[in-house]
XYZ file of C-alpha atoms in Angstrom:
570
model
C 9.378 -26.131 5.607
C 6.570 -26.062 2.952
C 7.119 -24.513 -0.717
C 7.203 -20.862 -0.679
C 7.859 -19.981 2.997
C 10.123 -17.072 3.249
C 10.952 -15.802 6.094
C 10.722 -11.902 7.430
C 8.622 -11.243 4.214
C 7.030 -7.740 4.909
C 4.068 -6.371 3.712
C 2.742 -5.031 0.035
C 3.269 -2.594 -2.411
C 0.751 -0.829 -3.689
C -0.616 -2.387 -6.790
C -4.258 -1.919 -6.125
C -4.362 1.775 -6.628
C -7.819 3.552 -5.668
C -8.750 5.810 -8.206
C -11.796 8.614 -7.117
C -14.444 9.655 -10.203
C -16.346 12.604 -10.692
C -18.202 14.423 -12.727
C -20.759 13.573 -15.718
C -18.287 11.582 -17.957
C -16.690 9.804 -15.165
C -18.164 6.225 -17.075
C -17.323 7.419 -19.973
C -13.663 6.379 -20.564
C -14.688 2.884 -20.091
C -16.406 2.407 -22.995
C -15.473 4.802 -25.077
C -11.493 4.173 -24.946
C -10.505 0.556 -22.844
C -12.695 -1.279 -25.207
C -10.985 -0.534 -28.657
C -7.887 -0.337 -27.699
C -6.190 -3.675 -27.734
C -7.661 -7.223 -28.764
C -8.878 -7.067 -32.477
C -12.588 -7.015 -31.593
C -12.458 -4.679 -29.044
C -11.448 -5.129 -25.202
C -13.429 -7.935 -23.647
C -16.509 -6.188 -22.134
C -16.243 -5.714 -18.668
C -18.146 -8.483 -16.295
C -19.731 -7.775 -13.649
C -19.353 -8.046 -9.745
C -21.182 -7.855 -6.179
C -24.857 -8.996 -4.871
C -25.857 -5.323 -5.163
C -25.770 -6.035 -8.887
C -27.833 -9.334 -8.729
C -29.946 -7.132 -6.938
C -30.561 -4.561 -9.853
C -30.645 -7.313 -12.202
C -26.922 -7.395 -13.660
C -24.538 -10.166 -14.176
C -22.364 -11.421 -16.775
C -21.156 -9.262 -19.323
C -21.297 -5.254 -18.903
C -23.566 -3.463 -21.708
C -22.614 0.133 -22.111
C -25.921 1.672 -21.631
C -26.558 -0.026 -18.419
C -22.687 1.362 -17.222
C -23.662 4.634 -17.988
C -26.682 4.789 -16.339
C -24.807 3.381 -13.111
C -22.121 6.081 -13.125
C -25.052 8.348 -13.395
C -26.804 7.263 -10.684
C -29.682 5.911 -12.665
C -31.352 1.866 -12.133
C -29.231 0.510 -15.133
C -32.441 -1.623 -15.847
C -34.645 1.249 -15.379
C -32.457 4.575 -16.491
C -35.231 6.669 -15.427
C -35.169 6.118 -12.200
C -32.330 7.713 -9.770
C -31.069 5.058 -7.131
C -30.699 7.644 -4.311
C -29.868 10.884 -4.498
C -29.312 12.916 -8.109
C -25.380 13.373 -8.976
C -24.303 17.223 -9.310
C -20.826 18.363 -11.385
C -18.835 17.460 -8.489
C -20.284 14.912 -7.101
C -18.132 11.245 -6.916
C -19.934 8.848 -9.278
C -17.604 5.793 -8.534
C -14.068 4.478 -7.376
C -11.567 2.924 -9.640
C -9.775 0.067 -8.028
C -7.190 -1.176 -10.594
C -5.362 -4.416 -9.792
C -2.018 -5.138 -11.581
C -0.081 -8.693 -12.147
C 3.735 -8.995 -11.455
C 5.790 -8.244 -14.775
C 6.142 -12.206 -15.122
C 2.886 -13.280 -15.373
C 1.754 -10.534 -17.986
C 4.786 -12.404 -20.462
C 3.504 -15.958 -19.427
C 0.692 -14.626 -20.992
C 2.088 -12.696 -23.789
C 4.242 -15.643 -24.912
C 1.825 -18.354 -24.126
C -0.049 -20.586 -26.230
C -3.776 -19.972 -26.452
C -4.344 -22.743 -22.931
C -1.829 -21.214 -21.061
C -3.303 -17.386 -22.252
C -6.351 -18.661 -20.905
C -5.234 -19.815 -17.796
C -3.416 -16.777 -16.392
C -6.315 -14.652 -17.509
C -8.474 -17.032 -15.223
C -6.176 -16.651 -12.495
C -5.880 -13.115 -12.598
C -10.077 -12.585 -13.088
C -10.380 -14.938 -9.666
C -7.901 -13.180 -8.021
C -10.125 -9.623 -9.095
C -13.340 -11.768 -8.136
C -11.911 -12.458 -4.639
C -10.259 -8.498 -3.808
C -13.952 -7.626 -4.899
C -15.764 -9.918 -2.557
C -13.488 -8.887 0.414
C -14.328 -4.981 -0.488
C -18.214 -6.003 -0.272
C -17.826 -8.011 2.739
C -16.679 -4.741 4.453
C -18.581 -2.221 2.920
C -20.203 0.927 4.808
C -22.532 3.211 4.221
C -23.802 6.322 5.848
C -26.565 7.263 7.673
C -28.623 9.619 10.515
C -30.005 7.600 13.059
C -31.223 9.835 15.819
C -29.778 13.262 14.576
C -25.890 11.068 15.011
C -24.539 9.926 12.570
C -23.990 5.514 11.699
C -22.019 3.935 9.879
C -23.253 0.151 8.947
C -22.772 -2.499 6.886
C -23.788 -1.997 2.915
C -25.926 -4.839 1.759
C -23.082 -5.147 -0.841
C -21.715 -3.167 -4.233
C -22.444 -3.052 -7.939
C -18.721 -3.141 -10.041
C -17.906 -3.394 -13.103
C -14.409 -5.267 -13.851
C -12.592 -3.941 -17.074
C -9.523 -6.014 -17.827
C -6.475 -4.972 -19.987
C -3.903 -6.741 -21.382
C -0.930 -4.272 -22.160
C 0.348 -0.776 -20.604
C 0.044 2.455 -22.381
C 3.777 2.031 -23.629
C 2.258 -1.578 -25.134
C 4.321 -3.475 -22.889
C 2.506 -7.010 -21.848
C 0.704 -5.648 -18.702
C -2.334 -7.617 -17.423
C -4.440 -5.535 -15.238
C -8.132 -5.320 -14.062
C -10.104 -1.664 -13.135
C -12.582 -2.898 -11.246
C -15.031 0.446 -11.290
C -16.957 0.098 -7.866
C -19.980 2.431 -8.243
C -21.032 4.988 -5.441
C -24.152 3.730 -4.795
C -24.574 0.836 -2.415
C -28.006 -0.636 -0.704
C -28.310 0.133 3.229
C -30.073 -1.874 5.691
C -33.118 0.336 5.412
C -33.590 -0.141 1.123
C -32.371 2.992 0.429
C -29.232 3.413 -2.040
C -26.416 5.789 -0.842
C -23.193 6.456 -0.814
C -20.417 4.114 -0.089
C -18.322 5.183 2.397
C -14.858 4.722 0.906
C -12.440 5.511 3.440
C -11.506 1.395 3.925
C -10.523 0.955 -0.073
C -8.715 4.373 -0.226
C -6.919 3.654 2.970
C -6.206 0.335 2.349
C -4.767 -0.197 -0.734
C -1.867 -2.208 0.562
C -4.523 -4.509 1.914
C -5.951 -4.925 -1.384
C -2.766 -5.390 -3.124
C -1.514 -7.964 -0.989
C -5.299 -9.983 -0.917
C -4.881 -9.691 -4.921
C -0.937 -11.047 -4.747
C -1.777 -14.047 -2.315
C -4.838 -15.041 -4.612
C -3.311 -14.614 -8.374
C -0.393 -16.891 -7.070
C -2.652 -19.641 -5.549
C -4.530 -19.510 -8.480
C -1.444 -19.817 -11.146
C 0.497 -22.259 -8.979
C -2.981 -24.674 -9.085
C -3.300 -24.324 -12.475
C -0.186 -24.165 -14.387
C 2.281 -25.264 -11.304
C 3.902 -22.173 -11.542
C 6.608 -21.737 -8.470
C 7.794 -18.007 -7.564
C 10.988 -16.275 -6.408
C 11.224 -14.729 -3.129
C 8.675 -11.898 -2.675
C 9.893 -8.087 -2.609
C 7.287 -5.732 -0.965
C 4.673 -8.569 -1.264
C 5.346 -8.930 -5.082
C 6.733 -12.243 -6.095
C 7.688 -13.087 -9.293
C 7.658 -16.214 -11.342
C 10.572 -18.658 -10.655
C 12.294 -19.546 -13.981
C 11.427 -15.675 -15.683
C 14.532 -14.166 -16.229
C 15.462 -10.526 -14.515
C 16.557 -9.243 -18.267
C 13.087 -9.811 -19.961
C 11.127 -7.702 -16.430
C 13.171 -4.704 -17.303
C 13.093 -5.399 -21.310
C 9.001 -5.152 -21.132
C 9.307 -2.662 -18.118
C 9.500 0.474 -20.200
C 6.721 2.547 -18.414
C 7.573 1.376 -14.755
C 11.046 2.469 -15.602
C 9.833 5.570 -16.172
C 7.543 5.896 -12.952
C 10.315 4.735 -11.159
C 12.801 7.957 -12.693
C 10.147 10.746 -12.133
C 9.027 9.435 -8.721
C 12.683 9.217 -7.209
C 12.683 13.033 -8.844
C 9.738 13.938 -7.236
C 10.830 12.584 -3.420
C 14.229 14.265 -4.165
C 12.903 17.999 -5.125
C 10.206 17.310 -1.661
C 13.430 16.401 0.760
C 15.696 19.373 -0.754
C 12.765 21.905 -0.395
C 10.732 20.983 2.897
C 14.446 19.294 5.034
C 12.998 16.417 5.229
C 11.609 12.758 4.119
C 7.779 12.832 2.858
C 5.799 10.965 5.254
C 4.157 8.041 3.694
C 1.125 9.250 2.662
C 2.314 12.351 1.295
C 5.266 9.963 -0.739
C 2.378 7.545 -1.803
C 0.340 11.601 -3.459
C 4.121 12.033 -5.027
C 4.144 8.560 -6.526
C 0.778 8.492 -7.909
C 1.562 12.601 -9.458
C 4.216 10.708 -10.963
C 2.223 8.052 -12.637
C -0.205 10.582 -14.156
C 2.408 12.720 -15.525
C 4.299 10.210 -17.045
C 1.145 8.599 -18.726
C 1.412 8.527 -22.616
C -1.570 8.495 -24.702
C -3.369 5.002 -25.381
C -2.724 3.475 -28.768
C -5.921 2.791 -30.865
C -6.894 -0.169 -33.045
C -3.714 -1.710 -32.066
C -3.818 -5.513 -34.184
C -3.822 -7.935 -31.168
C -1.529 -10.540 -33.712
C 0.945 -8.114 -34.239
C 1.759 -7.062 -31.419
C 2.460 -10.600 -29.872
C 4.343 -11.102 -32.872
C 6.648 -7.661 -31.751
C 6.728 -9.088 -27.887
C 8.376 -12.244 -29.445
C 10.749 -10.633 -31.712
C 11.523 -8.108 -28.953
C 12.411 -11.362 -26.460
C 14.702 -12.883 -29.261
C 16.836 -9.903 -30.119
C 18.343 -10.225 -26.332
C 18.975 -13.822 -26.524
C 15.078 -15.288 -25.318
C 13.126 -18.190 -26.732
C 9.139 -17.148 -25.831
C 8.046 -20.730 -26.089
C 11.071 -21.740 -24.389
C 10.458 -19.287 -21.326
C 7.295 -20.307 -21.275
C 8.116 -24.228 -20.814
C 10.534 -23.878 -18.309
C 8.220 -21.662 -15.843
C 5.345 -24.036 -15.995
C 5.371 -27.229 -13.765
C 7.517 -26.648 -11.767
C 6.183 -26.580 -7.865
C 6.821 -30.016 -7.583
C 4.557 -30.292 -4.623
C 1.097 -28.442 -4.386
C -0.653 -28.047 -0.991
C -3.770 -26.163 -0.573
C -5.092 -23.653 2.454
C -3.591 -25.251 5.402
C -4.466 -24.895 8.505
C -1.819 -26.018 10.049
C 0.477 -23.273 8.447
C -1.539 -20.579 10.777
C 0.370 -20.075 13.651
C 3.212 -19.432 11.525
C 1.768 -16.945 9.809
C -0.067 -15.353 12.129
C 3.374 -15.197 14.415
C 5.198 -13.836 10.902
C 2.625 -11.112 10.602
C 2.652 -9.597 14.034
C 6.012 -9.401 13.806
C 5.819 -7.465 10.622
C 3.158 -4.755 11.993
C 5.383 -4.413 15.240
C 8.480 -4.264 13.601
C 6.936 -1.137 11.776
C 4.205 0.228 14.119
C 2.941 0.355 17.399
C -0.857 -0.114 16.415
C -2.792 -1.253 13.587
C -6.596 -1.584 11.854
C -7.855 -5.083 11.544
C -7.351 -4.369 7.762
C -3.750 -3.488 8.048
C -3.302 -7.138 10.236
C -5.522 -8.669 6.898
C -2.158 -7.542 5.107
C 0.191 -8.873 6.887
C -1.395 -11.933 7.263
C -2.004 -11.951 3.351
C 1.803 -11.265 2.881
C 2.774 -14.110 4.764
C 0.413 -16.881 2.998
C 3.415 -19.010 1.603
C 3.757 -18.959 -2.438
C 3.505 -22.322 -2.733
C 0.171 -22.381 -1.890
C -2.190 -24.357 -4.708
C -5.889 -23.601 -4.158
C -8.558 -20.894 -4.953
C -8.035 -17.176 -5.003
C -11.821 -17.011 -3.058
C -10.570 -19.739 -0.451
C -6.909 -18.142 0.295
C -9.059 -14.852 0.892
C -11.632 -16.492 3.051
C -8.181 -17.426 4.970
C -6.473 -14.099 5.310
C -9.534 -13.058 6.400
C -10.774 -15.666 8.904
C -6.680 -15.965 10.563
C -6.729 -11.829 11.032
C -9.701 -11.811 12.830
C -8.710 -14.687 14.929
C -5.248 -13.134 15.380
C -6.926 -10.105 16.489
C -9.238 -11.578 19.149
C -6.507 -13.769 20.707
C -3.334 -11.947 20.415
C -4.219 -8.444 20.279
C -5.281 -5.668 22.725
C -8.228 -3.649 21.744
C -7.290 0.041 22.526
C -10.327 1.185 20.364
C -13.078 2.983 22.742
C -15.025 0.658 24.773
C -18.198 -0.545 23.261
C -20.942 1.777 24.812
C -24.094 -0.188 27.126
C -26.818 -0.953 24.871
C -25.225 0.440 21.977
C -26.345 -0.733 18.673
C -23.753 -2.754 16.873
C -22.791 -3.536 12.850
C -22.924 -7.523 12.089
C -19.645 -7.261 10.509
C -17.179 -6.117 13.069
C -19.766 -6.623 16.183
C -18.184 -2.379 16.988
C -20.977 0.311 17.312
C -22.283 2.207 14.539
C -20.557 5.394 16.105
C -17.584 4.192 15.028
C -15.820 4.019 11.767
C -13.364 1.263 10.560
C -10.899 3.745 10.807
C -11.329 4.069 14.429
C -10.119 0.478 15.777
C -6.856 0.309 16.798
C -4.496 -2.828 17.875
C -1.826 -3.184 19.759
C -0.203 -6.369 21.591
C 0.397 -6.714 25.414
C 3.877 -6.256 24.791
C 4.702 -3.126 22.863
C 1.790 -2.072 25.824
C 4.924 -2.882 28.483
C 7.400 -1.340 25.911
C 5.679 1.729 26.168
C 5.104 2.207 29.831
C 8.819 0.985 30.590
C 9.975 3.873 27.877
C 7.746 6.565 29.413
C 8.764 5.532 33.256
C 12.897 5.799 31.599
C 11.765 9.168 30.433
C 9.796 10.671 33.219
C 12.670 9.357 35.612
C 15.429 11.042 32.953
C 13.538 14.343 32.753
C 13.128 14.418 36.448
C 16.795 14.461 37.137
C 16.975 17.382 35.342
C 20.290 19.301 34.146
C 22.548 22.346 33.894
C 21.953 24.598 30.374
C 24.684 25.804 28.402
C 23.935 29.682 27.636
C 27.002 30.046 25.241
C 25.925 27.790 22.832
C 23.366 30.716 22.040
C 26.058 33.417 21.101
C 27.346 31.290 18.853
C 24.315 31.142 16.190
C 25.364 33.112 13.285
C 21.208 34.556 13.400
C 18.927 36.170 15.787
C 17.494 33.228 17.646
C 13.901 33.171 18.959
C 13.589 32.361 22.481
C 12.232 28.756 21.767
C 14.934 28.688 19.610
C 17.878 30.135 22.410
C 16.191 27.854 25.019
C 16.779 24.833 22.467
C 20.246 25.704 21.861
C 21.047 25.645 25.605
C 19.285 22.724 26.453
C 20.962 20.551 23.819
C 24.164 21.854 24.766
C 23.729 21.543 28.098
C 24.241 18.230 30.201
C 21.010 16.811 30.385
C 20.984 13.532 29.478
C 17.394 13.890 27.388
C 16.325 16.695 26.006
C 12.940 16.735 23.696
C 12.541 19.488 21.099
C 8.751 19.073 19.933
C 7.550 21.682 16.885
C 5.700 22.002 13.790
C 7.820 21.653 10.089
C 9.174 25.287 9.443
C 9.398 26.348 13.263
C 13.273 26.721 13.522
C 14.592 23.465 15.196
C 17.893 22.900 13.032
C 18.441 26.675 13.189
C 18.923 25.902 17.135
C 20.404 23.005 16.482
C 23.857 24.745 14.765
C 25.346 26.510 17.860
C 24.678 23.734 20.087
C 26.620 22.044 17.731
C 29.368 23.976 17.504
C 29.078 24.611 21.202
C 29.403 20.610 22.073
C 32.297 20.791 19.864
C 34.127 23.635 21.303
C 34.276 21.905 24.525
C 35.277 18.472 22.931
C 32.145 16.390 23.203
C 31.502 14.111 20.833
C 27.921 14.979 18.436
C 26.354 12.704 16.106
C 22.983 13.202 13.754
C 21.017 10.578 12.745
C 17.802 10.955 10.642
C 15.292 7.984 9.158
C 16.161 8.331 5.440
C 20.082 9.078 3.936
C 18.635 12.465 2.415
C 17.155 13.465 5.784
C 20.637 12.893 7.484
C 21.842 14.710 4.587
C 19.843 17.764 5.156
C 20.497 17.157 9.158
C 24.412 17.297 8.305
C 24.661 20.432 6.090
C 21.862 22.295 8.439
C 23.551 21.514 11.775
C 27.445 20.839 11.109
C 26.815 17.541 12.854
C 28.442 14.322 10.979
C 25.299 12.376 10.593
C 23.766 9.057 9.237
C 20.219 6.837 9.252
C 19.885 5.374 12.435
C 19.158 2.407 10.577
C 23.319 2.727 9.513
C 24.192 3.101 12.961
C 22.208 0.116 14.751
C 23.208 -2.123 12.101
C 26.842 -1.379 13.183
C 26.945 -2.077 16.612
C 25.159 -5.685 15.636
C 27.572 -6.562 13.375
C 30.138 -9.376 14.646
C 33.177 -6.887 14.149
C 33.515 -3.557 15.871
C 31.605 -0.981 14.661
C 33.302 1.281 12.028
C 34.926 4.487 14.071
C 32.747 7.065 12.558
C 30.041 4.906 14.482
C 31.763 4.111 17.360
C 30.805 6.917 19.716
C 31.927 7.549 23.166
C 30.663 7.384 26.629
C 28.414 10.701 26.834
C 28.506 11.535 23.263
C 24.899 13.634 22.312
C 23.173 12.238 19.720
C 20.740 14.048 18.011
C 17.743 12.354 16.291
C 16.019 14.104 14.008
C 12.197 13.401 13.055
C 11.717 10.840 15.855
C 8.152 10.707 14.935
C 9.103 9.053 11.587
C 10.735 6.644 12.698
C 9.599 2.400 13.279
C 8.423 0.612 16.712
């Protein structure tokens, strides 16, 4: 096996997080506030990225008046001239795409000598260079052609990358906001919007592009070798668990107010957020647990605080340092030869957790899979994700997105019709295809054979029941061997749930509740009167090599009840 396989390695965090700006002063916090805040002379000015900016005449280092114009709409070169059309109030200026390193590699940094300071900071700006490119190779914009409307390939973006060094608790935190503006060239010259719905959907994507480059780039320059990844995060082998939490003070806190947040959401709605309303409670979470930024913070002092902080619980800096460089023994670059083991690893990982999938979302996987170990470029490793997706898409994937209309015009990008949004492919493979049918043939076949109601099971709610409600009651109670109970949050469906409960009971069958998440099967329990678990609990004991436990080991025509079926993975 080469360095840094690891097996059943899953997907990405979120680490990218895709930050929308409005209104007149959304620039202004870049210049006014990053730039003072840390180094002794100021920030380091942001640099910027995309052949959109060639095109207005930027590169290099990011001048302040020329940002402001941007995020106002204006030709930075030329500030009197609008590129498009002219920003109201509420209009979105730009999106703020801010790329964090693992805990570890912000204190290789922080302890560091000046050449191994310099370094990580090049990894992590190549690893920022290459998410970039990858957001301008698949950038939209909008358009009328006909009276319909297009979407089609942007002739690239104009960002500005603003890198930091610390968190707002001053904890060594190295992270990038790379500020993509809302304006973006179309075929036809003009300058319009950028249609965002790929970098705000994808975040994952992004995270796990900016993980699998940052680690190529640190294990070719420094020989750096990393720990097993969790969620797509690796950390660097040799960096001991202590120091993470010691210089972890704000993610600690995150971590408190978002596990508050899901907690309160499960005890008032009865039931687990669904992902993209947990991924709105983490990010409240990060906003209202953000301190003020310090101000003319000495940059020399404060690495003189990191180290003194690392010694009082027992850690040399220079000494961490020395034993987490050089040590991958054995560097290999991009390999080809490592693709159909990837490619098999990250089908796996979409399947294992959903039925279909964006080409983006396959990107991910793929990305997540790209073994640590790998020594080469952040732009190459990207160029790879990229390039194996696609090809993993073609050859091992069924298209279930609309067929391509006759004579329709196509984008150069994704060869789809301009009718049709990223958003709108969807992949599958052959076999979750056969999964399917076989599961809807099972259920068609179960339905058909039909069942006798119990009507008792209704007298026994301690409430008026509607009839949906009585009808449920009965059914589940009843002898059918599937029953499905389909309705909207709030409708009633544990309140029928109770008496058939107690009705199952009352004539000695056995009833068990399982839910996807522990506080969901909570809820389930105290709501129904049904001893209940995560059906994760329950699989995992009848694979076990003993018997399963006996609150698990249910009988021959025993009902189970599963609650938010809709939540749960392929």
């Amino acid at each position: 096996m080469l360095p840094g396989v690891f097996p059943e390695v899953r997907g990405c965090a979120v680490t990218v997080r895709v930050t929308t700006l409005k209104g007149a002063d959304a620039g202004a916090y870049y210049v006014e506030q990053l730039p003072n805040y840390y180094l002794q002379s100021g920030e380091p000015r942001g640099v910027w990225h995309g052949t959109a900016a060639v095109t207005l005449g930027l590169s290099g280092e990011v001048s302040d008046d020329e940002f402001l114009a941007l995020m106002a709409g204006a030709d930075p070169r030329h500030p009197d001239r609008q590129l498009g059309r002219t920003y109201d109030e509420e209009s979105v200026r730009g999106f703020d795409a801010t790329a964090s390193a693992p805990k570890s590699v912000s204190l290789l940094w922080a302890f560091g000598d000046e050449y191994v300071r310099g370094e990580v900071v090049a990894a992590h700006d190549a690893a920022v260079a290459a998410m970039a490119g990858w957001i301008e190779d698949h950038a939209h914009t909008r358009y009328r052609i006909g009276g319909e409307v297009a979407i089609v390939d942007a002739q690239g973006i104009v960002a500005a990358g603003f890198r930091q060094h610390t968190s707002r608790a001053l904890d060594p935190q190295l992270h990038t906001h790379l500020v993509i503006a809302n304006r973006v060239k179309s075929p036809d010259g003009r300058w319009l919007a950028l249609d965002a719905r790929t970098i705000k959907r994808d975040q994952r994507t992004l995270s796990a592009l900016y993980h699998a480059g940052l680690r190529a780039e640190l294990t070719a320059r420094l020989g750096v070798a990393w720990n097993r990844p969790v969620n797509g995060i690796a950390e660097i082998a040799g960096v001991d668990e202590a120091l993470l939490r010691e210089f972890s003070a704000r993610s600690a806190e995150v971590r408190r107010r978002t596990i508050d947040k899901l907690e309160r959401f499960e005890q008032s709605m009865g039931r687990p957020p669904t992902s993209r309303e947990a991924f709105r409670l983490e990010r409240e979470a990060v906003f209202d647990s953000r301190p003020a930024k310090a101000k003319e913070v000495d940059a020399e002092v404060l690495h003189a605080e990191w180290c003194a902080q690392a010694a009082q619980i027992g850690f040399d800096p220079a000494q961490v340092v020395g034993e987490a460089i050089g040590r991958a023994r054995e560097q290999v670059a991009v390999d080809p030869r490592l693709s159909p083991g990837v490619a098999r690893s990250a089908l796996a990982a979409l399947t294992e957790q959903q039925s279909t999938w964006r080409p983006a979302e396959l990107v991910r996987e793929v990305a997540a899979q790209i073994p640590t170990g790998t020594a080469d470029t952040a732009q190459a490793v990207v160029a790879w994700a990229d390039w194996l997706a696609d090809a993993v898409g073609f050859e091992q994937c069924v298209d279930i997105s609309r067929p391509v209309p006759a004579g329709a015009m196509l984008r150069a990008s994704d060869h789809r019709p301009v009718s049709e949004s990223a958003m709108d492919r969807a992949l599958t493979t052959q076999a979750i295809l056969d999964q399917e049918r076989a599961l809807t043939e099972w259920a068609e076949q179960t339905l058909a054979r039909g069942g006798l109601d119990e009507p008792r099971a209704i007298d026994r709610s301690p409430v008026p029941l509607t009839i949906p409600q009585a009808e449920t009651a009965a059914a589940v109670a009843g002898d059918e061997e599937l029953v499905l109970v389909v309705g909207p949050a709030g409708t009633g469906k544990t309140t029928a749930l109770r008496p058939a409960v107690d009705q199952l009971r009352a004539d000695g069958r056995a009833v068990f509740g399982v839910a996807p998440s522990a506080n969901a099967a909570h809820v389930l329990a105290e709501e129904t009167g049904a001893d209940a678990d995560t059906i994760h609990k329950l699989l995992i004991e009848h694979t076990l090599t003993r018997p399963p436990d006996h609150r698990y080991d249910l009988p021959a025509g025993a009902t189970v009840i599963l609650d938010e079926a809709g939540m749960l993975a392929t």
